[in-house]
Amino acid sequence: GAIRAKGIGRDALIHAGSSDALRFGLTPVYFDMMRIGTMLFENPSPEHVNYHWTTHILQTKTLPAGWCVDYDCRVALPHATKVGLLGHMPKADVTYLIRGRKVGKLLDHEHVVTLDLSAFPDVKPGEEVTLVLPDEYSPLDTSSTVAPVTLREARAVGSEASSTSTKTRRPAF
């Protein structure tokens, strides 16, 4: 209407409306096109952003107690632990979910992430992992009692385990 009457956008597609304009029926901003990116993620509302990605477990192993997870042996496992590898996600505060339950992260290396799969003995390579970016309003279930392992906690466990072990172990991966 008024924009075209002023000669603006005569040979262009105008797209001023977003997902919210479409959701809430703000017809004055419809023009030629709409930007509906957040609706593609089934975003129920701006207060409930639920962006997430999925990836897959690349490899699984059960490592013995005392095994070093990292190259400097700062993180040694306190007990036999099933672990899984997946491609690195360059963000420290990602929540990892398998079958809707939170999974603890043992190591975030430059190329891979090592997850603690102790609570999932039947997980095999190829199993889907959901990566959720932090969001206080996220409707995704992150209510599991399995807490992510912080670097400080991992180092504390590693110090205890390495002080009781006299054997040097090579890195897991």
XYZ file of N, CA and C in Angstrom, residues 3-169:
501
model
N 3.762 2.121 1.127
C 5.177 2.060 0.743
C 5.299 2.065 -0.773
N 4.540 1.244 -1.430
C 4.594 1.192 -2.901
C 4.079 2.505 -3.509
N 3.086 3.141 -2.881
C 2.554 4.410 -3.382
C 3.625 5.492 -3.394
N 4.581 5.398 -2.477
C 5.675 6.374 -2.432
C 6.808 5.985 -3.369
N 6.635 4.891 -4.105
C 7.656 4.482 -5.062
C 8.765 3.644 -4.462
N 8.606 3.235 -3.232
C 9.632 2.426 -2.566
C 9.376 0.955 -2.866
N 10.419 0.237 -3.211
C 10.318 -1.198 -3.400
C 9.547 -1.617 -4.628
N 9.522 -0.769 -5.650
C 8.758 -1.090 -6.856
C 9.244 -2.381 -7.504
N 10.565 -2.601 -7.530
C 11.135 -3.797 -8.158
C 11.736 -4.747 -7.118
N 11.256 -4.678 -5.909
C 11.824 -5.508 -4.844
C 10.711 -6.241 -4.104
N 11.109 -7.307 -3.446
C 10.187 -8.007 -2.558
C 10.377 -7.429 -1.165
N 9.315 -6.999 -0.558
C 9.400 -6.421 0.783
C 8.948 -7.480 1.777
N 9.775 -7.669 2.808
C 9.431 -8.658 3.835
C 9.765 -8.091 5.203
N 8.835 -7.332 5.744
C 9.030 -6.703 7.043
C 8.500 -7.563 8.184
N 7.640 -8.518 7.886
C 7.022 -9.327 8.934
C 7.873 -10.509 9.347
N 7.778 -10.863 10.619
C 8.509 -12.006 11.171
C 7.511 -13.071 11.622
N 8.019 -14.108 12.270
C 7.148 -15.165 12.791
C 6.076 -14.591 13.704
N 6.457 -13.656 14.569
C 5.488 -13.078 15.501
C 4.414 -12.277 14.775
N 4.780 -11.579 13.692
C 3.779 -10.828 12.920
C 2.737 -11.786 12.355
N 3.183 -12.921 11.872
C 2.256 -13.917 11.331
C 1.435 -14.556 12.447
N 2.108 -14.911 13.541
C 1.442 -15.572 14.666
C 0.348 -14.692 15.263
N 0.623 -13.388 15.391
C -0.326 -12.495 16.049
C -1.169 -11.685 15.062
N -1.062 -12.010 13.768
C -1.929 -11.402 12.765
C -1.693 -9.930 12.502
N -0.466 -9.490 12.513
C -0.155 -8.085 12.246
C -0.112 -7.865 10.734
N -1.285 -7.853 10.105
C -1.369 -7.794 8.636
C -0.703 -6.583 8.000
N -0.592 -5.424 8.645
C 0.054 -4.308 7.958
C 1.522 -4.564 7.584
N 2.149 -5.565 8.164
C 3.565 -5.821 7.837
C 3.753 -7.065 6.979
N 2.688 -7.602 6.402
C 2.825 -8.814 5.590
C 3.574 -8.552 4.289
N 3.247 -7.517 3.555
C 3.880 -7.181 2.276
C 3.991 -8.411 1.371
N 5.179 -8.627 0.761
C 5.341 -9.712 -0.210
C 5.772 -11.034 0.419
N 6.532 -10.946 1.477
C 7.093 -12.158 2.090
C 7.101 -12.008 3.602
N 7.287 -13.155 4.296
C 7.416 -13.163 5.757
C 8.695 -13.903 6.123
N 9.332 -13.472 7.219
C 10.497 -14.185 7.755
C 9.980 -15.052 8.907
N 9.915 -16.355 8.684
C 9.283 -17.234 9.684
C 10.283 -18.210 10.299
N 11.525 -17.791 10.443
C 12.576 -18.669 10.961
C 12.258 -19.319 12.291
N 11.770 -18.545 13.268
C 11.508 -19.153 14.579
C 10.344 -20.131 14.526
N 9.401 -19.934 13.615
C 8.294 -20.887 13.493
C 8.777 -22.224 12.943
N 9.875 -22.218 12.202
C 10.426 -23.472 11.690
C 10.919 -24.362 12.820
N 11.253 -23.750 13.965
C 11.704 -24.502 15.131
C 10.542 -24.794 16.075
N 9.312 -24.600 15.609
C 8.115 -24.809 16.419
C 8.161 -24.001 17.703
N 8.656 -22.788 17.601
C 8.775 -21.907 18.752
C 7.382 -21.455 19.198
N 6.924 -21.851 20.386
C 5.576 -21.500 20.815
C 5.394 -20.010 21.091
N 6.425 -19.332 21.561
C 6.340 -17.897 21.827
C 7.746 -17.378 22.097
N 7.934 -16.057 22.046
C 9.271 -15.524 22.317
C 9.782 -15.872 23.714
N 8.871 -16.103 24.659
C 9.289 -16.449 26.022
C 9.709 -17.911 26.148
N 9.427 -18.711 25.147
C 9.719 -20.140 25.218
C 10.547 -20.597 24.023
N 11.699 -20.005 23.865
C 12.585 -20.397 22.768
C 13.081 -21.811 23.030
N 13.034 -22.654 22.036
C 13.460 -24.036 22.250
C 14.397 -24.501 21.145
N 15.322 -23.651 20.768
C 16.275 -24.045 19.743
C 17.143 -25.184 20.254
N 17.270 -26.202 19.439
C 18.157 -27.301 19.781
C 18.629 -27.968 18.496
N 19.702 -28.690 18.630
C 20.278 -29.415 17.507
C 20.428 -30.867 17.919
N 20.576 -31.721 16.941
C 20.849 -33.118 17.254
C 22.123 -33.551 16.546
N 22.781 -34.495 17.165
C 23.964 -35.117 16.594
C 23.887 -36.588 16.976
N 24.941 -37.320 16.765
C 24.926 -38.751 17.078
C 26.212 -39.158 17.781
N 26.085 -40.165 18.650
C 27.256 -40.747 19.297
C 28.121 -41.369 18.202
N 29.406 -41.041 18.207
C 30.325 -41.572 17.201
C 30.973 -42.876 17.642
N 31.256 -42.978 18.945
C 31.978 -44.143 19.464
C 31.635 -44.311 20.939
N 31.586 -45.547 21.426
C 31.388 -45.809 22.856
C 32.468 -46.770 23.337
N 32.803 -46.648 24.621
C 33.780 -47.533 25.273
C 33.457 -47.583 26.755
N 33.888 -48.649 27.405
C 33.853 -48.685 28.862
C 35.297 -48.609 29.325
N 35.589 -47.581 30.104
C 36.952 -47.347 30.575
C 37.073 -47.774 32.032
N 38.218 -48.321 32.436
C 38.386 -48.790 33.815
C 38.598 -47.639 34.798
N 38.385 -47.938 36.066
C 38.643 -46.954 37.116
C 40.094 -46.498 37.041
N 40.323 -45.215 37.255
C 41.671 -44.660 37.219
C 42.127 -44.237 35.833
N 41.357 -44.551 34.808
C 41.727 -44.215 33.428
C 41.666 -42.703 33.234
N 42.668 -42.160 32.574
C 42.702 -40.721 32.294
C 41.835 -40.399 31.089
N 40.983 -39.427 31.240
C 40.110 -39.019 30.153
C 40.798 -37.977 29.276
N 41.655 -37.148 29.872
C 42.321 -36.098 29.104
C 43.812 -36.390 28.946
N 44.473 -35.619 28.118
C 45.871 -35.875 27.788
C 46.832 -35.587 28.936
N 46.492 -34.670 29.832
C 47.369 -34.348 30.954
C 47.025 -35.146 32.206
N 46.107 -36.055 32.103
C 45.657 -36.900 33.209
C 45.126 -36.071 34.382
N 44.442 -34.986 34.065
C 43.797 -34.184 35.115
C 42.456 -34.785 35.498
N 41.866 -35.576 34.583
C 40.567 -36.194 34.844
C 40.738 -37.704 34.773
N 40.799 -38.342 35.946
C 40.881 -39.805 36.015
C 39.545 -40.314 36.548
N 39.052 -41.378 35.962
C 37.733 -41.889 36.337
C 37.766 -42.573 37.704
N 36.800 -42.267 38.585
C 36.768 -42.872 39.914
C 36.298 -44.328 39.891
N 35.627 -44.742 38.826
C 35.123 -46.114 38.689
C 34.995 -46.427 37.204
N 34.798 -47.698 36.877
C 34.610 -48.072 35.467
C 33.427 -47.269 34.915
N 33.618 -46.677 33.759
C 32.629 -45.750 33.212
C 32.453 -45.960 31.720
N 31.198 -46.100 31.296
C 30.925 -46.140 29.860
C 30.916 -44.696 29.373
N 31.656 -44.435 28.301
C 31.730 -43.090 27.744
C 31.351 -43.128 26.269
N 30.961 -41.977 25.762
C 30.629 -41.844 24.351
C 31.233 -40.583 23.788
N 31.674 -40.665 22.549
C 32.253 -39.512 21.861
C 31.265 -38.934 20.871
N 31.267 -37.620 20.758
C 30.538 -36.959 19.693
C 31.321 -35.739 19.265
N 30.984 -35.187 18.115
C 31.700 -34.030 17.596
C 31.617 -32.846 18.536
N 32.677 -32.057 18.568
C 32.787 -30.895 19.451
C 31.721 -29.848 19.150
N 31.154 -29.266 20.193
C 30.223 -28.144 20.083
C 30.910 -26.960 20.726
N 31.241 -25.911 19.968
C 32.050 -24.817 20.516
C 31.282 -23.880 21.442
N 30.681 -24.422 22.476
C 29.975 -23.618 23.464
C 30.004 -24.394 24.772
N 30.492 -23.768 25.816
C 30.733 -24.473 27.073
C 29.460 -24.871 27.815
N 28.399 -24.102 27.687
C 27.227 -24.342 28.524
C 26.084 -25.053 27.803
N 26.415 -25.962 26.914
C 25.418 -26.769 26.214
C 24.949 -27.888 27.143
N 23.655 -28.197 27.114
C 23.123 -29.351 27.827
C 22.980 -30.480 26.816
N 23.443 -31.659 27.179
C 23.373 -32.828 26.303
C 22.297 -33.760 26.838
N 21.394 -34.198 25.951
C 20.310 -35.093 26.338
C 20.342 -36.359 25.488
N 20.160 -37.485 26.137
C 19.942 -38.747 25.437
C 18.600 -39.266 25.936
N 17.712 -39.532 24.996
C 16.354 -40.008 25.329
C 15.654 -39.066 26.306
N 15.925 -37.774 26.173
C 15.284 -36.768 27.007
C 15.896 -36.584 28.376
N 16.975 -37.304 28.693
C 17.628 -37.187 30.006
C 18.998 -36.555 29.863
N 19.334 -35.696 30.816
C 20.609 -34.993 30.801
C 21.770 -35.965 30.969
N 22.846 -35.715 30.233
C 24.041 -36.555 30.272
C 25.212 -35.694 30.736
N 26.009 -36.200 31.664
C 27.178 -35.471 32.142
C 28.288 -35.443 31.107
N 28.961 -34.305 31.023
C 30.082 -34.142 30.097
C 31.375 -34.322 30.883
N 32.208 -35.277 30.473
C 33.485 -35.516 31.142
C 34.593 -34.636 30.575
N 34.575 -34.422 29.275
C 35.650 -33.670 28.637
C 35.134 -32.999 27.376
N 35.497 -31.748 27.200
C 35.170 -31.013 25.981
C 36.493 -30.647 25.345
N 36.936 -31.488 24.440
C 38.206 -31.294 23.749
C 37.956 -30.424 22.529
N 39.010 -29.963 21.926
C 38.902 -29.104 20.747
C 38.145 -29.762 19.593
N 38.182 -31.085 19.500
C 37.536 -31.769 18.378
C 36.382 -32.686 18.776
N 36.360 -33.159 20.007
C 35.316 -34.086 20.435
C 34.843 -33.762 21.848
N 33.649 -34.248 22.170
C 33.103 -34.168 23.519
C 32.993 -35.598 24.025
N 33.418 -35.838 25.274
C 33.289 -37.155 25.892
C 32.179 -37.072 26.936
N 31.149 -37.882 26.760
C 30.005 -37.900 27.669
C 30.056 -39.131 28.563
N 29.538 -38.994 29.780
C 29.427 -40.110 30.717
C 28.129 -40.857 30.411
N 28.250 -42.059 29.884
C 27.076 -42.857 29.509
C 26.732 -43.917 30.550
N 27.208 -43.757 31.783
C 26.958 -44.747 32.831
C 25.471 -45.057 32.997
N 24.629 -44.055 32.857
C 23.186 -44.247 33.035
C 22.513 -44.836 31.795
N 23.302 -45.064 30.744
C 22.757 -45.568 29.478
C 23.593 -46.746 28.978
N 23.531 -47.899 29.645
C 24.395 -49.020 29.266
C 24.143 -49.566 27.862
N 22.961 -49.313 27.300
C 22.647 -49.864 25.982
C 22.867 -48.885 24.825
N 23.406 -47.693 25.105
C 23.668 -46.730 24.029
C 24.772 -47.252 23.127
N 24.549 -47.111 21.836
C 25.517 -47.571 20.834
C 25.850 -46.410 19.898
N 26.944 -46.525 19.149
C 27.233 -45.494 18.150
C 26.030 -45.310 17.226
N 25.753 -44.067 16.905
C 24.601 -43.746 16.071
C 23.413 -43.235 16.866
N 23.408 -43.458 18.189
C 22.302 -42.970 19.032
C 22.252 -41.445 18.955
N 21.043 -40.919 18.889
C 20.863 -39.474 18.776
C 21.123 -38.779 20.108
N 21.795 -37.641 20.043
C 22.049 -36.786 21.197
C 21.473 -35.415 20.863
N 20.687 -34.861 21.785
C 20.126 -33.527 21.596
C 21.002 -32.528 22.328
N 21.353 -31.445 21.650
C 22.147 -30.375 22.238
C 21.221 -29.192 22.447
N 21.123 -28.725 23.702
C 20.225 -27.631 24.043
C 21.056 -26.466 24.546
N 20.861 -25.310 23.934
C 21.540 -24.110 24.413
C 20.816 -23.619 25.653
N 21.520 -22.967 26.574
C 20.895 -22.559 27.832
C 19.747 -21.581 27.603
N 18.644 -21.831 28.297
C 17.473 -20.965 28.209
C 16.591 -21.259 29.409
N 16.397 -20.266 30.253
C 15.630 -20.494 31.474
C 14.184 -20.890 31.206
N 13.666 -20.617 30.025
C 12.284 -20.947 29.711
C 12.145 -22.192 28.844
N 13.219 -22.901 28.591
C 13.163 -24.022 27.652
C 12.172 -25.085 28.113
N 11.268 -25.503 27.222
C 10.324 -26.550 27.582
C 10.926 -27.945 27.480
N 12.150 -28.053 26.971
C 12.764 -29.368 26.861
C 13.088 -29.899 28.244
N 12.953 -31.197 28.435
C 13.157 -31.809 29.743
C 14.634 -31.891 30.078
N 15.063 -31.073 31.020
C 16.430 -31.172 31.522
C 16.382 -31.391 33.035
N 15.323 -32.069 33.490
C 15.111 -32.239 34.925
C 15.803 -33.466 35.508
N 16.608 -34.140 34.714
C 17.295 -35.328 35.200
C 18.196 -34.983 36.379
N 18.393 -35.943 37.252
C 19.278 -35.719 38.393
C 20.747 -35.874 38.021
N 21.046 -36.286 36.790
C 22.434 -36.409 36.351
C 22.934 -35.021 36.008
N 23.807 -34.483 36.832
C 24.309 -33.127 36.602
C 25.530 -33.150 35.696
N 25.694 -32.107 34.863
C 26.913 -32.048 34.065
C 28.123 -31.917 34.988
N 29.236 -32.452 34.583
C 30.460 -32.374 35.372
C 31.184 -31.098 34.987
N 31.418 -30.222 35.962
C 32.171 -29.012 35.668
C 33.652 -29.342 35.641
N 34.434 -28.476 35.028
C 35.873 -28.698 34.961
C 36.463 -28.772 36.367
N 35.991 -27.918 37.273
C 36.492 -27.922 38.656
C 36.203 -29.272 39.321
N 34.959 -29.785 39.147
C 34.605 -31.081 39.733
C 35.429 -32.204 39.116
N 35.602 -32.138 37.800
C 36.376 -33.175 37.116
C 37.821 -33.174 37.588
N 38.394 -31.986 37.782
C 39.781 -31.906 38.267
C 39.890 -32.446 39.688
N 38.866 -32.167 40.523
C 38.891 -32.671 41.896
C 38.846 -34.193 41.901
N 37.972 -34.769 41.081
C 37.895 -36.230 40.977
C 39.204 -36.772 40.440
N 39.762 -36.100 39.434
C 41.027 -36.531 38.848
C 42.161 -36.500 39.855
N 42.194 -35.476 40.715
C 43.243 -35.373 41.730
C 43.143 -36.506 42.730
N 41.905 -36.806 43.168
C 41.710 -37.899 44.123
C 42.115 -39.231 43.506
N 41.674 -39.459 42.269
C 41.965 -40.739 41.616
C 43.446 -40.883 41.315
N 44.086 -39.807 40.846
C 45.494 -39.936 40.481
C 46.388 -40.014 41.711
N 45.939 -39.483 42.862
C 46.768 -39.580 44.060
C 46.721 -40.987 44.657
N 45.689 -41.774 44.311
C 45.606 -43.136 44.836
C 46.124 -44.162 43.843
N 46.404 -43.735 42.623
C 46.866 -44.661 41.595
C 48.333 -44.410 41.278
N 49.096 -45.469 41.163
C 50.509 -45.313 40.814
C 50.748 -45.608 39.348
N 49.745 -46.121 38.656
C 49.896 -46.447 37.242
C 49.588 -45.227 36.383
N 50.338 -45.068 35.327
C 50.064 -44.015 34.356
C 49.283 -44.632 33.215
N 48.212 -43.998 32.864
C 47.375 -44.510 31.784
C 47.397 -43.518 30.632
